Structures are given as C-alpha cells and as structure tokens.
Amino acid sequence: MTYEQLYKEFHSSKSFQPFIHLDTQPKFAICGLIVTLAVLSSALFAVGSKSSYIKKLFFYTILSVIGSLFAGLTTVFASNSFGVYV
C-alpha cells in the first residue's frame, strides 16, 4: 500500500468514538473494585453459612463468577486509566 492510499484511507474513515470515555474510566475502576470486593467477600460468607452443602456450593459458584467478571472489568478500566490501553 502506498503512502497516498494510506493517507486517503485514513482521512476517509469515520472517526473513532469510544463507548466509555477515558476520563471516566478511573471512576468505573474504583466502583468496580468496591463491587468486586463486596461480591467476593459475600461469597466467602456464603461458604461459612450453616445451610446445606449443595446450597453453599451453588451460592459460592454464582457469587464467585459474578465477582470474577467484575474483577476483569475493573482490571480493564484500571489499566486504561493508567495509560495501558486494553
């Protein structure tokens, strides 16, 4: 591809509009961290409850999956706010 083709393609393409702006991502990272800690700590409390083993396993699995999803989102938001764009 020649420079002229690349230049023409660059200027004819649509400008990129981010879904979540970079200036709000640190706020989402902090909120995600709080939610992650709350959900994962409630998963640990669910294990210590006096209910049946199957019920504890079910609640622990659900809460740990939700906590892991929030931990992943928090990692992406935190790394983007430090300038490592994921």
XYZ file of C-alpha atoms in Angstrom:
86
model
C 0.000 0.000 0.000
C 1.414 3.335 -0.971
C 1.530 6.354 1.261
C -1.108 8.152 -0.787
C -3.569 5.267 -0.458
C -2.948 5.045 3.265
C -3.372 8.810 3.674
C -6.624 8.797 1.687
C -7.988 5.836 3.647
C -7.075 7.470 6.956
C -8.910 10.675 6.129
C -11.942 8.983 4.575
C -12.636 6.682 7.529
C -15.058 7.568 10.311
C -13.583 8.994 13.464
C -13.491 6.638 16.430
C -15.979 7.341 19.210
C -15.205 5.401 22.391
C -18.013 3.626 24.220
C -16.715 4.800 27.613
C -14.535 7.906 27.652
C -11.070 7.677 29.171
C -11.679 10.414 31.728
C -14.494 8.423 33.400
C -12.691 5.077 33.480
C -10.883 5.631 36.829
C -14.292 6.172 38.468
C -15.533 2.916 36.973
C -12.370 1.170 38.172
C -12.924 2.317 41.759
C -16.614 1.369 41.695
C -15.759 -1.983 40.129
C -13.177 -2.649 42.819
C -15.711 -1.962 45.562
C -18.319 -4.210 43.916
C -15.721 -6.949 43.349
C -14.628 -6.916 46.978
C -18.237 -6.923 48.192
C -19.301 -9.816 45.968
C -16.218 -11.946 46.652
C -16.433 -11.360 50.402
C -20.114 -12.319 50.349
C -19.086 -15.499 48.525
C -16.756 -16.295 51.409
C -19.533 -15.615 53.914
C -21.811 -17.933 51.923
C -19.312 -20.751 52.396
C -19.351 -20.222 56.150
C -23.129 -20.348 56.435
C -24.935 -23.234 58.122
C -27.018 -24.262 55.103
C -26.675 -27.489 53.145
C -23.567 -28.258 51.114
C -25.348 -28.052 47.741
C -26.869 -24.676 48.588
C -23.490 -23.314 49.738
C -21.798 -24.615 46.588
C -24.468 -23.051 44.369
C -24.275 -19.622 46.042
C -20.480 -19.692 46.138
C -20.270 -20.564 42.432
C -22.711 -17.854 41.381
C -21.091 -15.169 43.539
C -17.549 -16.100 42.524
C -18.441 -15.966 38.815
C -20.034 -12.531 39.248
C -17.048 -11.355 41.296
C -14.625 -12.621 38.669
C -16.482 -10.763 35.924
C -16.332 -7.530 37.901
C -12.636 -8.152 38.637
C -11.962 -8.463 34.906
C -13.841 -5.263 34.130
C -12.020 -3.488 36.941
C -8.678 -4.635 35.542
C -9.521 -3.245 32.105
C -10.731 0.090 33.481
C -7.743 0.453 35.814
C -5.196 -0.380 33.122
C -6.849 2.042 30.688
C -6.763 4.804 33.280
C -3.005 4.267 33.751
C -2.401 4.542 30.002
C -2.132 0.847 29.095
C -4.993 0.617 26.637
C -6.672 -2.793 26.548
